[in-house]
Coordinates of C-alpha atoms in Angstrom, one line a residue:
M1 CA 7.5 -92.1 161.7
R2 CA 9.2 -90.0 164.4
E3 CA 5.8 -88.9 165.6
L4 CA 4.6 -92.6 165.8
E5 CA 7.8 -93.5 167.7
Q6 CA 7.3 -90.6 170.2
M7 CA 3.7 -91.6 170.7
G8 CA 4.8 -95.3 171.3
T9 CA 7.5 -94.1 173.8
S10 CA 5.1 -91.9 175.7
A11 CA 2.5 -94.7 175.8
M12 CA 5.2 -97.1 177.2
N13 CA 6.2 -94.5 179.8
K14 CA 2.6 -94.1 180.9
E15 CA 2.2 -97.9 181.2
K16 CA 5.4 -98.0 183.3
L17 CA 4.1 -95.2 185.5
N18 CA 0.8 -96.9 185.9
D19 CA 2.5 -100.2 186.7
G20 CA 4.6 -98.4 189.3
K21 CA 1.5 -96.9 190.9
C22 CA -0.2 -100.3 190.9
N23 CA 2.8 -101.9 192.5
K24 CA 2.9 -99.2 195.2
R25 CA -0.8 -99.6 195.9
S26 CA -0.4 -103.4 196.1
M27 CA 2.5 -103.0 198.5
I28 CA 0.5 -100.5 200.6
E29 CA -2.4 -103.0 200.7
Q30 CA -0.1 -105.8 201.7
W31 CA 1.4 -103.7 204.5
K32 CA -2.0 -102.7 205.7
Q33 CA -3.1 -106.4 205.9
R34 CA 0.0 -107.3 207.9
E35 CA -0.5 -104.2 210.1
F36 CA -4.1 -105.2 210.7
F37 CA -3.1 -108.7 212.1
L38 CA -0.4 -107.1 214.3
L39 CA -3.0 -104.6 215.7
I40 CA -5.5 -107.4 216.3
A41 CA -2.8 -109.4 218.2
Y42 CA -1.9 -106.4 220.3
A43 CA -5.6 -105.7 221.1
F44 CA -6.1 -109.3 222.1
V45 CA -3.2 -109.2 224.5
F46 CA -4.4 -105.8 225.9
Y47 CA -7.9 -107.1 226.7
V48 CA -6.5 -110.3 228.2
I49 CA -4.4 -108.2 230.6
I50 CA -7.3 -105.9 231.4
I51 CA -9.8 -108.7 232.1
R52 CA -7.4 -110.8 234.1
R53 CA -6.4 -107.8 236.3
S54 CA -10.0 -106.7 236.7
L55 CA -11.0 -110.1 237.9
Q56 CA -8.1 -110.1 240.4
L57 CA -9.0 -106.6 241.7
S58 CA -12.6 -107.7 242.2
N59 CA -11.6 -110.8 244.1
D60 CA -9.0 -109.0 246.3
Y61 CA -11.1 -106.0 247.3
Y62 CA -14.7 -107.1 247.3
K63 CA -14.9 -106.9 251.1
R64 CA -13.6 -103.3 251.2
I65 CA -16.0 -101.7 248.6
Y66 CA -19.7 -101.0 249.0
G67 CA -22.6 -101.1 246.6
L68 CA -22.4 -104.9 246.1
R69 CA -25.5 -107.0 246.5
P70 CA -26.2 -110.8 246.1
G71 CA -26.5 -111.7 242.5
W72 CA -27.4 -114.8 240.5
L73 CA -24.0 -115.8 239.0
T74 CA -22.7 -118.8 240.9
L75 CA -19.0 -118.1 240.2
H76 CA -19.3 -114.5 241.4
P77 CA -22.3 -114.3 243.7
L78 CA -22.0 -110.6 244.3
N79 CA -23.4 -108.0 241.8
D80 CA -22.2 -104.4 241.5
V81 CA -25.4 -102.2 241.8
S82 CA -23.6 -99.2 243.3
D83 CA -24.8 -96.9 240.5
A84 CA -28.2 -95.6 241.7
Q85 CA -29.5 -94.9 238.1
W86 CA -28.7 -98.4 236.9
R87 CA -30.0 -100.0 240.1
N88 CA -33.4 -98.2 239.8
F89 CA -33.8 -98.9 236.1
R90 CA -32.8 -102.6 236.5
G91 CA -35.2 -103.1 239.4
N92 CA -38.1 -101.5 237.5
I93 CA -37.6 -103.3 234.1
P94 CA -40.5 -105.8 234.9
V95 CA -42.9 -103.0 235.9
L96 CA -42.0 -100.8 233.0
T97 CA -42.4 -103.6 230.6
V98 CA -45.9 -104.4 231.8
V99 CA -46.9 -100.7 231.8
F100 CA -45.6 -100.1 228.2
G101 CA -47.0 -103.4 227.0
I102 CA -50.5 -102.3 228.2
F103 CA -49.9 -98.8 226.8
T104 CA -48.9 -100.3 223.4
L105 CA -51.7 -102.8 223.2
L106 CA -54.5 -100.3 224.1
A107 CA -53.1 -97.7 221.7
K108 CA -52.9 -100.2 218.8
L109 CA -56.4 -101.5 219.5
M110 CA -57.8 -97.9 219.6
R111 CA -56.1 -97.0 216.3
L112 CA -57.3 -100.2 214.6
F113 CA -61.0 -100.2 215.7
F114 CA -61.6 -96.5 215.5
S115 CA -59.3 -95.7 212.5
L116 CA -57.7 -92.9 214.5
K117 CA -55.5 -90.3 212.8
A118 CA -53.2 -87.6 214.3
R119 CA -55.8 -85.8 216.5
G120 CA -57.4 -89.0 217.8
M121 CA -54.0 -90.7 218.5
S122 CA -52.5 -87.7 220.2
T123 CA -55.6 -87.6 222.5
V124 CA -55.3 -91.4 223.3
W125 CA -51.6 -91.2 224.0
L126 CA -52.1 -88.1 226.1
L127 CA -54.7 -89.8 228.3
F128 CA -52.5 -92.8 228.8
S129 CA -49.4 -90.7 229.4
L130 CA -51.3 -88.6 232.0
I131 CA -52.2 -91.8 233.9
Y132 CA -48.6 -92.9 233.8
L133 CA -47.4 -89.4 235.0
S134 CA -49.9 -89.4 237.8
Y135 CA -48.3 -92.6 239.1
L136 CA -44.8 -91.2 238.7
H137 CA -45.3 -87.7 240.1
G138 CA -48.6 -87.8 242.0
A139 CA -49.9 -84.3 242.7
C140 CA -46.7 -82.8 241.2
I141 CA -48.2 -83.3 237.8
I142 CA -49.8 -79.9 238.5
F143 CA -46.3 -78.3 238.3
V144 CA -45.6 -80.0 235.0
L145 CA -48.8 -79.0 233.3
S146 CA -48.8 -75.5 234.6
I147 CA -45.3 -74.7 233.3
A148 CA -46.0 -76.4 230.0
T149 CA -49.3 -74.5 229.5
V150 CA -47.7 -71.1 230.1
N151 CA -45.0 -72.0 227.6
F152 CA -47.7 -72.9 225.0
L153 CA -49.4 -69.6 225.5
L154 CA -46.1 -67.7 225.2
V155 CA -45.4 -69.5 221.9
K156 CA -48.8 -68.8 220.5
I157 CA -48.7 -65.1 221.5
F158 CA -45.1 -64.1 220.7
A159 CA -44.0 -66.6 217.9
Q160 CA -44.1 -64.0 215.2
K161 CA -42.1 -61.5 217.1
K162 CA -38.4 -60.9 216.4
Y163 CA -37.5 -61.3 220.0
F164 CA -39.4 -64.6 220.4
T165 CA -36.2 -66.7 220.6
L166 CA -35.1 -64.7 223.6
I167 CA -38.5 -65.2 225.3
V168 CA -38.7 -69.0 224.8
W169 CA -35.1 -69.5 225.9
S170 CA -35.3 -67.2 229.0
Y171 CA -38.6 -68.8 230.1
N172 CA -37.2 -72.4 229.9
L173 CA -33.8 -71.7 231.3
F174 CA -35.5 -69.9 234.3
F175 CA -37.5 -73.0 235.2
L176 CA -34.6 -75.3 234.4
L177 CA -32.6 -73.5 237.1
C178 CA -35.5 -72.9 239.6
N179 CA -36.6 -76.5 239.5
R180 CA -33.1 -77.6 240.6
V181 CA -32.6 -74.9 243.2
Y182 CA -36.0 -75.4 244.9
E183 CA -35.9 -79.2 244.4
G184 CA -39.2 -79.4 242.6
Y185 CA -40.9 -76.9 245.0
S186 CA -43.2 -77.5 247.9
F187 CA -47.0 -77.1 247.7
S188 CA -46.9 -75.5 251.2
T189 CA -45.0 -72.6 249.6
F190 CA -48.1 -71.6 247.7
G191 CA -50.4 -71.7 250.7
K192 CA -51.0 -73.7 253.8
Q193 CA -54.3 -75.1 252.4
L194 CA -52.2 -76.9 249.7
A195 CA -49.7 -78.4 252.1
F196 CA -51.5 -81.8 252.2
L197 CA -50.5 -82.3 248.5
D198 CA -46.9 -82.7 249.6
N199 CA -47.9 -86.1 250.9
Y200 CA -48.7 -87.2 247.3
R201 CA -45.6 -86.5 245.4
G202 CA -45.4 -89.9 243.6
T203 CA -42.6 -92.3 243.2
F204 CA -40.2 -90.3 240.9
R205 CA -39.0 -86.7 241.3
W206 CA -40.7 -84.7 238.6
H207 CA -38.0 -82.0 238.2
I208 CA -35.5 -84.7 237.2
C209 CA -37.6 -85.7 234.2
F210 CA -38.5 -82.1 233.5
N211 CA -35.0 -81.5 232.0
F212 CA -36.2 -83.5 228.9
V213 CA -39.6 -81.6 228.9
V214 CA -37.6 -78.3 228.7
L215 CA -35.9 -79.5 225.5
R216 CA -39.3 -80.5 224.0
M217 CA -40.8 -77.1 225.0
I218 CA -38.0 -75.3 223.3
S219 CA -38.3 -77.5 220.2
F220 CA -42.1 -76.9 220.0
G221 CA -41.6 -73.1 220.3
L222 CA -38.8 -72.8 217.7
D223 CA -40.4 -75.2 215.2
Y224 CA -43.5 -73.1 215.3
H225 CA -41.4 -69.9 215.0
W226 CA -39.7 -71.3 211.9
L227 CA -43.0 -72.6 210.4
N228 CA -42.9 -70.6 207.2
Q229 CA -39.1 -70.6 206.7
E230 CA -37.4 -72.6 204.0
S231 CA -35.8 -75.9 204.8
R232 CA -32.2 -75.8 205.9
I233 CA -31.2 -78.8 203.8
D234 CA -31.3 -79.5 200.0
Q235 CA -33.9 -82.3 200.1
E236 CA -33.1 -83.5 196.5
K237 CA -29.4 -83.9 197.3
H238 CA -30.2 -85.5 200.7
C239 CA -32.5 -88.0 199.1
Q240 CA -29.8 -89.0 196.6
R241 CA -27.4 -89.8 199.5
C242 CA -29.8 -91.3 202.0
H243 CA -30.6 -95.0 201.6
I244 CA -33.8 -94.6 203.6
C245 CA -35.1 -91.8 201.4
K246 CA -34.1 -93.7 198.3
S247 CA -36.5 -96.5 199.3
G248 CA -39.4 -93.9 199.3
K249 CA -39.7 -93.6 203.0
P250 CA -38.7 -90.3 204.8
C251 CA -35.8 -90.5 207.2
Y252 CA -35.7 -88.7 210.6
Q253 CA -33.8 -85.7 209.2
I254 CA -36.5 -85.1 206.5
L255 CA -39.2 -85.5 209.1
Q256 CA -37.5 -82.9 211.3
E257 CA -36.8 -80.3 208.5
R258 CA -40.2 -80.7 206.9
S259 CA -42.6 -77.8 207.5
L260 CA -45.9 -78.8 209.1
Q261 CA -49.3 -77.2 208.7
S262 CA -50.2 -74.8 211.5
D263 CA -53.1 -76.9 212.7
K264 CA -50.5 -79.6 213.9
F265 CA -49.4 -77.1 216.6
R266 CA -52.6 -77.6 218.7
Y267 CA -52.6 -77.9 222.5
T268 CA -53.4 -81.6 222.7
T269 CA -50.6 -82.5 220.2
Y270 CA -48.2 -80.3 222.2
L271 CA -49.0 -82.0 225.5
C272 CA -48.9 -85.4 223.9
Y273 CA -45.4 -84.6 222.6
L274 CA -44.2 -83.4 226.0
L275 CA -45.6 -86.3 228.0
Y276 CA -45.4 -89.2 225.5
A277 CA -44.9 -92.1 227.9
P278 CA -42.2 -94.2 226.2
L279 CA -39.8 -91.2 225.9
Y280 CA -40.8 -89.2 228.9
I281 CA -38.3 -90.4 231.5
A282 CA -35.0 -90.5 229.5
G283 CA -35.6 -89.9 225.9
P284 CA -34.2 -90.3 223.2
I285 CA -35.0 -86.7 222.3
V286 CA -37.2 -86.1 219.2
S287 CA -38.0 -82.7 217.7
F288 CA -41.7 -81.6 217.5
N289 CA -41.7 -81.6 213.7
A290 CA -40.5 -85.3 213.6
F291 CA -42.9 -86.4 216.3
A292 CA -46.0 -84.7 214.9
S293 CA -45.2 -85.9 211.3
Q294 CA -45.5 -89.5 212.5
L295 CA -48.9 -89.2 214.2
D296 CA -50.9 -89.6 210.9
A297 CA -48.6 -92.2 209.4
P298 CA -46.6 -94.3 211.9
Q299 CA -42.9 -95.0 211.1
S300 CA -42.3 -97.6 208.4
S301 CA -38.6 -97.4 207.9
N302 CA -38.1 -99.9 210.7
L303 CA -40.1 -103.1 209.8
N304 CA -41.5 -105.4 212.4
R305 CA -38.7 -107.9 211.8
N306 CA -36.1 -105.1 212.4
V307 CA -37.8 -104.0 215.6
I308 CA -37.9 -107.5 217.0
C309 CA -34.2 -107.9 216.2
Y310 CA -33.6 -104.6 217.9
G311 CA -35.3 -105.9 221.0
F312 CA -33.3 -109.2 220.9
R313 CA -30.0 -107.3 220.7
W314 CA -31.1 -105.3 223.7
V315 CA -31.6 -108.5 225.7
L316 CA -28.1 -109.6 224.7
S317 CA -26.7 -106.3 225.8
L318 CA -28.5 -106.7 229.2
L319 CA -26.9 -110.1 229.6
L320 CA -23.6 -108.6 228.9
M321 CA -24.2 -105.9 231.5
E322 CA -25.2 -108.5 234.1
L323 CA -22.0 -110.5 233.3
M324 CA -19.9 -107.3 233.6
T325 CA -21.4 -106.2 236.9
H326 CA -21.0 -109.7 238.5
L327 CA -17.4 -110.1 237.4
F328 CA -15.9 -106.5 237.5
Y329 CA -16.8 -104.0 240.3
Y330 CA -15.6 -100.9 238.4
N331 CA -18.2 -98.5 239.6
A332 CA -18.1 -99.8 243.2
F333 CA -14.3 -99.1 243.2
A334 CA -15.0 -95.5 241.9
I335 CA -17.7 -94.5 244.4
S336 CA -15.9 -96.2 247.3
G337 CA -12.8 -94.0 246.6
L338 CA -10.6 -97.1 247.0
W339 CA -9.0 -96.8 243.6
K340 CA -7.1 -93.8 244.9
H341 CA -4.9 -96.2 246.8
L342 CA -4.2 -98.4 243.9
S343 CA -1.2 -98.4 241.5
P344 CA -1.4 -96.2 238.3
M345 CA -2.0 -99.4 236.2
D346 CA -5.0 -100.3 238.3
V347 CA -6.3 -96.7 238.3
F348 CA -6.2 -96.8 234.5
I349 CA -8.1 -100.2 234.4
I350 CA -10.8 -99.0 236.8
G351 CA -11.2 -95.7 235.0
Y352 CA -11.4 -97.4 231.6
G353 CA -13.9 -99.9 233.1
V354 CA -16.1 -97.2 234.6
L355 CA -16.4 -95.4 231.2
N356 CA -17.3 -98.7 229.5
F357 CA -19.9 -99.4 232.2
M358 CA -21.4 -95.9 231.8
W359 CA -21.6 -96.4 228.0
L360 CA -23.4 -99.8 228.4
K361 CA -25.7 -98.5 231.1
F362 CA -26.9 -95.6 228.9
L363 CA -27.1 -97.8 225.8
L364 CA -29.5 -100.1 227.7
I365 CA -31.7 -97.3 229.2
W366 CA -32.0 -95.4 225.9
R367 CA -32.5 -98.4 223.7
Y368 CA -35.2 -99.8 226.0
F369 CA -37.3 -96.6 225.7
R370 CA -36.6 -96.3 222.0
F371 CA -37.7 -99.9 221.4
W372 CA -41.1 -99.1 222.9
S373 CA -41.4 -95.9 220.9
L374 CA -40.7 -97.8 217.7
I375 CA -43.4 -100.4 218.5
N376 CA -45.8 -97.5 218.9
G377 CA -44.9 -96.1 215.5
I378 CA -42.7 -93.2 216.5
E379 CA -39.1 -93.3 215.2
V380 CA -36.5 -91.4 217.2
P381 CA -32.7 -91.2 216.7
E382 CA -30.5 -93.9 218.1
N383 CA -28.6 -92.4 221.0
M384 CA -25.6 -94.8 220.9
P385 CA -24.9 -95.5 217.2
K386 CA -21.3 -96.3 217.8
C387 CA -19.4 -98.2 220.5
I388 CA -17.4 -96.0 222.9
N389 CA -14.2 -97.9 221.9
N390 CA -14.7 -96.9 218.2
C391 CA -14.3 -93.1 218.6
H392 CA -11.0 -91.4 218.2
S393 CA -12.0 -87.7 218.0
L394 CA -13.9 -85.4 220.3
E395 CA -16.4 -84.3 217.6
G396 CA -17.0 -87.9 216.6
F397 CA -17.5 -89.0 220.2
W398 CA -20.1 -86.4 221.0
K399 CA -22.0 -87.2 217.7
N400 CA -22.3 -90.8 218.9
W401 CA -22.8 -90.3 222.7
H402 CA -26.4 -89.2 223.4
A403 CA -26.7 -88.6 219.6
S404 CA -30.4 -87.4 219.8
F405 CA -29.3 -84.6 222.2
N406 CA -26.5 -83.8 219.8
K407 CA -29.0 -83.4 216.9
W408 CA -31.2 -81.2 219.2
L409 CA -28.2 -79.0 220.0
V410 CA -27.2 -78.6 216.4
R411 CA -30.7 -77.6 215.3
Y412 CA -31.7 -75.3 218.1
M413 CA -28.3 -73.9 219.3
Y414 CA -25.3 -74.6 217.0
I415 CA -26.9 -73.4 213.8
P416 CA -28.7 -70.3 215.3
L417 CA -25.5 -69.3 217.0
G418 CA -23.6 -69.2 213.7
G419 CA -22.7 -72.8 212.9
S420 CA -19.3 -73.7 211.7
Q421 CA -18.3 -70.0 211.2
K422 CA -18.2 -69.5 215.0
K423 CA -17.4 -73.0 216.0
L424 CA -14.7 -72.1 218.5
L425 CA -17.1 -69.8 220.4
N426 CA -20.2 -72.0 220.0
V427 CA -18.7 -75.0 221.8
W428 CA -18.3 -73.0 225.0
V429 CA -21.9 -71.8 225.0
I430 CA -23.2 -75.3 224.1
F431 CA -21.2 -77.4 226.6
T432 CA -21.9 -74.9 229.4
F433 CA -25.7 -75.3 228.6
V434 CA -25.3 -79.1 228.5
A435 CA -23.6 -79.1 231.9
I436 CA -26.3 -76.9 233.5
W437 CA -29.0 -79.0 231.8
H438 CA -27.6 -82.2 233.5
D439 CA -27.3 -80.6 237.0
L440 CA -26.0 -77.6 238.9
E441 CA -22.6 -79.0 240.0
W442 CA -19.1 -77.6 239.6
K443 CA -17.7 -81.0 238.5
L444 CA -20.1 -80.9 235.5
L445 CA -19.0 -77.3 234.6
S446 CA -15.4 -78.5 234.9
W447 CA -16.2 -81.4 232.6
A448 CA -17.8 -79.0 230.1
W449 CA -14.9 -76.5 230.1
L450 CA -12.2 -79.2 230.0
T451 CA -14.0 -80.6 226.9
C452 CA -14.0 -77.2 225.3
L453 CA -10.3 -76.8 226.0
F454 CA -9.5 -80.1 224.4
F455 CA -11.8 -79.2 221.4
I456 CA -9.6 -76.2 220.4
P457 CA -6.5 -78.1 219.3
E458 CA -8.6 -80.7 217.5
L459 CA -10.5 -78.1 215.5
V460 CA -7.2 -76.4 214.6
L461 CA -5.6 -79.6 213.5
K462 CA -8.7 -80.6 211.5
S463 CA -8.5 -77.3 209.6
A464 CA -4.8 -77.8 208.9
A465 CA -5.5 -81.4 207.8
K466 CA -8.1 -80.2 205.2
A467 CA -5.6 -77.8 203.7
F468 CA -2.9 -80.5 203.6
Q469 CA -2.9 -82.7 200.5
A470 CA -0.6 -85.7 200.8
E471 CA 0.4 -86.9 197.2
S472 CA 3.3 -89.2 197.8
G473 CA 3.0 -92.6 199.5
F474 CA 5.3 -91.5 202.3
G475 CA 3.2 -88.3 202.8
Q476 CA 0.1 -90.4 203.2
Y477 CA 1.8 -92.8 205.5
L478 CA 3.1 -89.9 207.7
F479 CA -0.3 -88.2 207.8
R480 CA -1.9 -91.5 208.8
E481 CA 0.6 -92.0 211.6
L482 CA 0.2 -88.4 212.9
S483 CA -3.5 -88.9 212.9
A484 CA -3.2 -92.0 214.9
V485 CA -1.0 -90.2 217.5
A486 CA -3.5 -87.4 217.6
G487 CA -6.3 -89.9 218.2
A488 CA -4.4 -91.5 221.1
V489 CA -4.0 -88.1 222.7
T490 CA -7.7 -87.3 222.1
I491 CA -8.9 -90.5 223.7
T492 CA -6.7 -89.8 226.8
C493 CA -8.2 -86.3 227.0
L494 CA -11.7 -87.8 226.7
M495 CA -11.0 -90.2 229.6
V496 CA -9.8 -87.4 231.8
A497 CA -12.7 -85.0 231.0
N498 CA -15.4 -87.7 231.6
L499 CA -13.7 -89.0 234.8
V500 CA -13.5 -85.5 236.2
G501 CA -17.1 -84.7 235.2
F502 CA -18.8 -87.9 236.3
V503 CA -16.6 -89.6 238.8
I504 CA -13.8 -87.8 240.7
G505 CA -14.8 -84.2 240.3
P506 CA -12.5 -81.2 239.7
G507 CA -10.8 -81.8 243.1
G508 CA -9.4 -85.1 241.7
I509 CA -7.6 -83.6 238.7
N510 CA -4.3 -83.0 240.7
W511 CA -4.4 -86.5 242.1
L512 CA -5.1 -88.1 238.7
L513 CA -2.3 -86.2 237.0
S514 CA 0.2 -86.8 239.8
S515 CA -0.5 -90.5 239.7
F516 CA 0.7 -90.8 236.1
I517 CA 3.5 -88.1 236.1
Q518 CA 5.4 -89.8 238.9
K519 CA 8.1 -92.4 238.3
E520 CA 5.8 -95.4 238.6
G521 CA 3.1 -93.8 236.5
L522 CA 5.1 -92.7 233.4
P523 CA 5.5 -96.3 232.0
V524 CA 1.8 -96.8 232.4
L525 CA 1.1 -93.5 230.7
G526 CA 3.3 -94.5 227.8
G527 CA 1.6 -97.9 227.6
L528 CA -1.9 -96.5 227.6
L529 CA -0.9 -94.0 224.9
L530 CA 0.5 -96.8 222.8
S531 CA -2.7 -98.9 223.4
F532 CA -4.9 -96.0 222.3
Y533 CA -2.6 -95.5 219.2
V534 CA -3.2 -99.1 218.3
G535 CA -6.9 -98.7 218.9
T536 CA -7.0 -95.6 216.7
K537 CA -5.3 -97.5 213.9
L538 CA -7.8 -100.3 214.2
M539 CA -10.6 -97.7 213.9
F540 CA -9.0 -96.5 210.6
H541 CA -9.1 -100.1 209.3
I542 CA -12.8 -100.4 210.3
A543 CA -13.7 -97.1 208.6
E544 CA -11.9 -98.2 205.4
A545 CA -13.6 -101.5 205.4
K546 CA -17.0 -99.8 205.7
Q547 CA -16.1 -97.5 202.8
R548 CA -15.2 -100.5 200.6
S549 CA -18.5 -102.4 201.4
P550 CA -21.4 -101.6 199.1

């Protein structure tokens, strides 16, 4: 009897304990719902203030900033086309669309009527791409083909040597630097009899595009070097987690890690990969393994309906950009230098606006070229999988900004350099390379090294967070709040690093800091940290909602 009584008592205690846990969980969920509505209300007020003040700044200063041109919006007849990259891309969209439309139509007809496989399609695409490059670069296509051919020969001769990695990196870094230093070279340098070719240099500087070709040449060399090595991922475990692989279609990661037959590494396929027209100018970046794997069997993970929706979303994004550049002259303020004479609040608004403009600009450029690649049956990574306003960590930001480049860096630099075991050292090498790859400018090196400095505390805090296990409700609440504060600081650091690297340069650091440390700037600094704290909490809610969804 006593044993039965004790068992009954223990069961009742367990029920009370479980009821208590359930009550705590329900209270936490109720609080999170209330918190979510408060956060939404704050975000609404924040953006109302930002938009209202941005409109006022554009109306007050449009006569004193340059880079504005007549636009099509009646209410705001001027359009901000001060960014040269965006201006050139926007102006060439009709021509590019006609060119890629013809490229796609001819390629599909050739594949259909002649039943072309990998070798045939690589030859067809190579011929079309050579015509395209001849228009872009004129006689300078000789430089592109010469450097690429020598790289191919080096790969074929030295691929099995232990020191091959040193050879392929040295060769490509040498030309990456020389192309910039000598501004694409002059034919007259190689002989007076070739000087006439300098009159036929095309419409687009070849050495700017060649930065992407360098990445592809390294990818080809290392993929061939690793031809007989085992895959770095457990494909069975990956297929269990990946929803694309579960459907029976290989995802990009499987295509990249899959070993190819040696006959895939022929010269025509190599040149087709380097010069593939839809991805030549700006990417996204695709590894040689993933590209060559799709020549025989075009991508099927993105159905025609999904590709059409992808193109429609791009059109909506273009309309958003047009609306943004007609209403808010963020980039014109930045390049005019006028924002240095504004209040700290206005400086923050312009800086925040410039970063959002940059994100939307690159999203449109990269998605445009990815769209044409998908139509042609070659799937490449999405470069902007997340919105710039939905990243609260440095690591997360760089995984979702130029994501295909991030995948390339992980495969060809991060893992060979030691991976996570040497993470604190790797980031310095990788970000220095990224800065040099973009251009030879001190402000880009400053951006790279500032980013590395900001990475160190984040990596240390992440290691500490993994070791910390919050069991009580208060412990979990405290950890969440500290994470939100850390996110706010990280977003601020990201803004500073990117503004220094791409807008104001290293010489503007003192001015930027002094603007917010002085008496007038301190309340603004506190307000933006609070806003980023609220934004980080909203990101937590979004992440939790995604986890709950099936």
